[in-house]
Coordinates of C-alpha atoms in Angstrom, one line a residue:
X786 CA 87.5 119.3 90.3
X787 CA 88.5 118.6 93.9
X788 CA 92.1 118.0 94.8
X789 CA 92.9 116.2 98.1
X790 CA 96.4 116.7 99.4
X791 CA 98.1 114.1 101.6
X792 CA 101.5 115.1 102.7
X793 CA 102.1 111.8 104.4
X794 CA 100.3 109.0 102.7
X795 CA 100.0 105.6 104.3
X796 CA 98.8 102.1 103.4
X797 CA 96.1 101.4 106.0
X798 CA 95.4 97.9 107.1
X799 CA 92.5 97.2 109.5
X800 CA 92.7 93.9 111.4
X801 CA 89.6 92.5 113.2
X802 CA 90.2 90.4 116.3
X803 CA 87.7 88.2 118.1
X804 CA 89.5 88.4 121.4
X805 CA 91.5 91.0 123.4
X806 CA 95.0 91.9 122.1
X807 CA 97.6 90.4 124.4
X808 CA 101.4 90.2 124.2
X809 CA 102.8 86.9 123.0
X810 CA 99.5 85.6 121.6
X811 CA 99.2 84.4 118.0
X812 CA 96.0 85.5 116.2
X813 CA 95.8 83.2 113.2
X814 CA 92.1 83.8 112.3
X815 CA 92.0 87.5 112.1
X816 CA 90.2 89.1 109.1
X817 CA 91.5 92.3 107.5
X818 CA 90.9 94.9 104.9
X819 CA 93.4 97.3 103.2
X820 CA 92.8 100.8 102.0
X821 CA 95.0 103.6 100.5
X822 CA 95.2 105.9 103.5
X823 CA 96.7 109.0 105.1
X824 CA 93.9 111.5 106.0
X825 CA 93.9 113.1 102.6
X826 CA 93.5 109.9 100.8
X827 CA 90.6 109.0 103.1
X828 CA 89.1 112.3 102.1
X829 CA 89.5 111.4 98.4
X830 CA 87.9 108.0 98.9
X831 CA 84.9 109.5 100.6
X832 CA 84.4 112.0 97.8
X833 CA 84.7 109.1 95.3
X834 CA 82.2 107.0 97.2
X835 CA 79.7 109.9 97.0
X836 CA 80.2 109.9 93.2
X837 CA 82.5 112.9 93.0
X838 CA 85.6 113.5 90.9
X839 CA 88.7 113.9 92.9
X840 CA 92.5 113.9 92.3
X841 CA 94.8 112.5 95.1
X842 CA 97.8 114.7 95.5
X843 CA 100.8 113.5 97.5
X844 CA 104.4 112.2 97.8
X845 CA 105.1 108.6 97.0
X846 CA 108.1 106.3 97.1
X847 CA 109.2 102.7 97.4
X848 CA 107.0 99.5 97.1
X849 CA 104.3 100.9 99.4
X850 CA 104.1 104.1 97.3
X851 CA 103.6 102.1 94.1
X852 CA 100.9 100.0 95.8
X853 CA 99.2 103.1 97.2
X854 CA 99.0 104.8 93.8
X855 CA 97.7 101.6 92.1
X856 CA 95.0 101.2 94.7
X857 CA 93.9 104.8 94.3
X858 CA 93.7 104.5 90.6
X859 CA 91.8 101.2 90.9
X860 CA 89.2 103.2 92.9
X861 CA 88.9 105.7 90.0
X862 CA 91.0 108.3 91.8
X863 CA 93.9 109.7 89.6
X864 CA 97.1 110.6 91.4
X865 CA 99.2 113.8 91.1
X866 CA 102.5 112.9 92.7
X867 CA 106.1 113.7 93.3
X868 CA 108.7 111.0 94.1
X869 CA 110.3 111.0 97.5
X870 CA 113.3 109.0 98.7
X871 CA 112.4 106.0 100.8
X872 CA 109.0 104.4 101.1
X873 CA 105.6 105.5 102.3
X874 CA 104.4 104.5 105.8
X875 CA 102.1 101.8 107.1
X876 CA 99.1 102.3 109.3
X877 CA 97.6 99.4 111.4
X878 CA 94.2 99.6 113.0
X879 CA 93.3 96.7 115.4
X880 CA 89.6 96.4 116.0
X881 CA 87.8 94.3 118.6
X882 CA 84.1 95.1 119.0
X883 CA 84.1 98.9 119.4
X884 CA 87.6 99.0 120.9
X885 CA 90.2 100.4 118.4
X886 CA 94.0 100.5 118.7
X887 CA 95.9 102.4 116.0
X888 CA 99.6 102.0 115.1
X889 CA 101.1 104.7 112.8
X890 CA 104.7 104.3 111.5
X891 CA 106.9 107.2 110.7
X892 CA 107.0 108.4 107.1
X893 CA 110.2 108.8 105.0
X894 CA 111.5 112.4 104.6
X895 CA 110.2 114.6 101.8
X896 CA 112.6 117.2 100.4
X897 CA 111.8 120.9 99.9
X898 CA 112.6 120.3 96.2
X899 CA 109.9 117.6 96.0
X900 CA 107.4 119.9 97.8
X901 CA 108.1 122.8 95.4
X902 CA 107.8 120.5 92.4
X903 CA 104.4 119.1 93.4
X904 CA 103.0 122.5 94.5
X905 CA 104.0 123.9 91.1
X906 CA 102.2 121.0 89.3
X907 CA 99.1 121.5 91.3
X908 CA 99.0 125.3 91.0
X909 CA 99.4 125.1 87.2
X910 CA 96.3 122.9 86.7
X911 CA 94.1 124.4 89.5
X912 CA 91.1 126.4 88.3
X913 CA 88.9 129.1 89.9
X914 CA 86.0 126.6 90.3
X915 CA 88.1 123.9 92.0
X916 CA 88.4 123.0 95.7
X917 CA 91.4 121.8 97.6
X918 CA 91.7 119.9 100.9
X919 CA 94.8 119.5 102.9
X920 CA 94.8 116.8 105.6
X921 CA 96.9 114.9 108.1
X922 CA 100.4 114.8 109.5
X923 CA 103.6 116.2 107.9
X924 CA 106.4 113.8 107.1
X925 CA 110.0 114.5 108.1
X926 CA 111.4 117.4 106.0
X927 CA 108.2 119.4 105.9
X928 CA 107.0 121.9 108.4
X929 CA 104.3 124.5 109.1
X930 CA 106.2 126.8 106.7
X931 CA 105.4 124.3 104.0
X932 CA 101.7 124.6 104.9
X933 CA 101.9 128.4 104.8
X934 CA 103.5 128.4 101.3
X935 CA 101.0 125.8 99.9
X936 CA 97.8 127.5 101.3
X937 CA 99.1 131.0 100.3
X938 CA 99.7 129.8 96.8
X939 CA 96.6 127.7 96.3
X940 CA 93.8 129.7 98.1
X941 CA 93.8 132.6 95.6
X942 CA 93.7 130.2 92.7
X943 CA 90.5 128.2 93.7
X944 CA 87.2 128.5 95.4
X945 CA 88.7 127.4 98.7
X946 CA 91.3 125.4 100.6
X947 CA 89.9 123.4 103.5
X948 CA 92.5 122.2 106.0
X949 CA 92.4 119.4 108.6
X950 CA 95.7 119.6 110.3
X951 CA 97.1 119.9 113.9
X952 CA 99.4 122.0 116.0
X953 CA 101.5 124.7 114.2
X954 CA 100.4 123.4 110.8
X955 CA 96.8 124.1 111.7
X956 CA 97.6 127.6 112.8
X957 CA 99.7 128.2 109.6
X958 CA 96.8 127.1 107.4
X959 CA 94.5 129.6 109.2
X960 CA 96.9 132.4 109.1
X961 CA 97.6 131.8 105.4
X962 CA 93.9 132.3 104.6
X963 CA 92.4 128.8 104.3
X964 CA 88.7 129.2 103.9
X965 CA 88.1 126.5 106.5
X966 CA 90.0 124.7 109.2
X967 CA 88.5 121.5 110.6
X968 CA 90.4 120.3 113.8
X969 CA 89.0 117.9 116.3
X970 CA 88.4 119.2 119.8
X971 CA 91.8 118.2 121.2
X972 CA 93.6 119.6 118.2
X973 CA 91.7 122.9 118.5
X974 CA 92.1 123.3 122.3
X975 CA 95.9 122.9 121.9
X976 CA 96.1 126.0 119.6
X977 CA 92.9 127.9 120.4
X978 CA 94.8 130.9 121.8
X979 CA 96.6 131.3 118.4
X980 CA 93.5 131.2 116.2
X981 CA 92.5 134.8 115.7
X982 CA 88.8 135.6 114.8
X983 CA 88.3 136.1 111.0
X984 CA 85.4 137.7 109.1
X985 CA 86.0 135.5 106.1
X986 CA 87.0 132.1 107.3
X987 CA 85.1 129.1 108.8
X988 CA 86.1 127.2 111.9
X989 CA 84.6 123.7 112.4
X990 CA 85.5 121.7 115.4
X991 CA 84.6 118.0 115.1
X992 CA 83.7 116.2 118.4
X993 CA 83.0 112.6 117.6
X994 CA 79.5 111.4 118.5
X995 CA 78.6 114.9 119.7
X996 CA 78.8 116.2 116.1
X997 CA 80.4 119.5 115.2
X998 CA 80.7 123.2 116.3
X999 CA 80.6 125.7 113.4
X1000 CA 81.8 129.3 113.6
X1001 CA 81.5 131.2 110.3
X1002 CA 81.6 134.7 108.8
X1003 CA 77.9 135.2 109.4
X1004 CA 77.7 134.0 113.0
X1005 CA 80.6 134.7 115.4
X1006 CA 79.0 132.5 118.0
X1007 CA 79.4 128.8 117.4
X1008 CA 76.5 126.7 116.1
X1009 CA 76.1 123.0 117.0
X1010 CA 75.2 120.3 114.5
X1011 CA 74.7 117.0 116.4
X1012 CA 75.6 113.6 114.9
X1013 CA 72.7 111.1 114.4
X1014 CA 73.1 108.2 116.9
X1015 CA 74.4 105.1 115.2
X1016 CA 76.0 101.8 116.3
X1017 CA 79.8 102.3 116.1
X1018 CA 82.1 99.6 114.7
X1019 CA 85.2 101.7 113.6
X1020 CA 85.3 105.5 114.2
X1021 CA 88.7 105.9 112.6
X1022 CA 88.6 108.2 109.6
X1023 CA 85.2 109.7 110.4
X1024 CA 86.6 113.2 110.4
X1025 CA 88.2 112.6 107.0
X1026 CA 84.8 111.4 105.6
X1027 CA 83.2 114.5 107.1
X1028 CA 85.7 116.8 105.3
X1029 CA 85.4 114.8 102.0
X1030 CA 81.6 115.0 102.1
X1031 CA 81.6 118.7 103.0
X1032 CA 83.9 119.5 100.1
X1033 CA 81.8 117.4 97.8
X1034 CA 78.6 119.2 98.7
X1035 CA 80.3 122.7 98.5
X1036 CA 81.6 121.7 95.0
X1037 CA 78.0 121.1 94.1
X1038 CA 77.0 124.6 95.2
X1039 CA 75.2 123.7 98.4
X1040 CA 75.1 126.4 101.1
X1041 CA 77.6 126.0 104.0
X1042 CA 74.8 125.2 106.4
X1043 CA 73.3 122.5 104.1
X1044 CA 76.7 121.0 103.3
X1045 CA 77.8 120.9 106.9
X1046 CA 74.6 119.3 108.1
X1047 CA 74.7 116.6 105.3
X1048 CA 78.4 116.0 105.9
X1049 CA 77.7 115.2 109.6
X1050 CA 75.2 112.5 108.4
X1051 CA 77.7 111.0 106.0
X1052 CA 80.4 110.8 108.7
X1053 CA 77.9 109.0 111.0
X1054 CA 77.2 106.5 108.2
X1055 CA 81.0 105.8 108.1
X1056 CA 81.5 104.7 111.7
X1057 CA 79.1 101.8 111.3
X1058 CA 81.5 100.1 108.9
X1059 CA 84.5 97.9 109.8
X1060 CA 87.0 99.5 107.5
X1061 CA 88.7 102.9 107.9
X1062 CA 86.7 105.7 106.3
X1063 CA 84.2 103.6 104.4
X1064 CA 80.6 104.9 104.0
X1065 CA 77.5 102.7 104.5
X1066 CA 75.5 104.4 101.7
X1067 CA 72.4 102.2 102.4
X1068 CA 72.3 103.5 106.0
X1069 CA 72.9 107.1 104.9
X1070 CA 69.5 107.3 103.3
X1071 CA 67.8 106.3 106.5
X1072 CA 69.6 108.7 108.9
X1073 CA 67.7 111.8 109.9
X1074 CA 68.9 115.3 108.9
X1075 CA 70.6 116.8 112.0
X1076 CA 69.4 120.3 113.2
X1077 CA 71.6 123.4 113.4
X1078 CA 71.2 125.0 116.8

């Protein structure tokens, strides 16, 4: 099984405009789509789209929390949750052509008691053949110390914890022994001096249309895997699709090189869709396999 952790879930709404966004203008013909979001839930949806079994792990509260859980379960993704005070947050993505504007509201606080409760639930059902992903921002009440405790607890109990975080939380995941961290270039550059070389961990830096850089235990010098060129409609969530696809292929015992290369293809097939982190499976079969150089 794959468990995808979202510390700060959100209901994501993508709105598609036919003209530039301007103050004071009413857009009464905009189309829209809604998805259960937060980076970890995007990861879970990608795994499910590829045909994998995944459990969404997170904190939920209020009307949006109930809606988020119902939407995930409607997609065939069971939820392992703890209740938080307040409500989950809302994410808005405004799309016009290939121009994207994101608005992310602040999540409600999560208590240390809720964090401990959910971690215990997950640790008790985690098995040695399972994989875990941790993605996204931290809500008020949680910190990099939370990440340290979660990764330190879960990594020895499963095949690997893969983390897509930023700032101190990213460093905490690496220092706690996550088998992989997967920041984008800006996230990595902000903490690069604090990421110590490791003989057992994988560092993957995502870089949009340029693809990824991969530094692993068997090659201390980074390798490049370019992304196939595709027409871009909405690039939001491509990194989450990449992580979900990577974990899906690792769970099916692909080598790291094979899994990373195929995950780049899957991520490319997601930016051609209008919604956040949706995969165009028909396009995927036509994309070339990217080389590793």
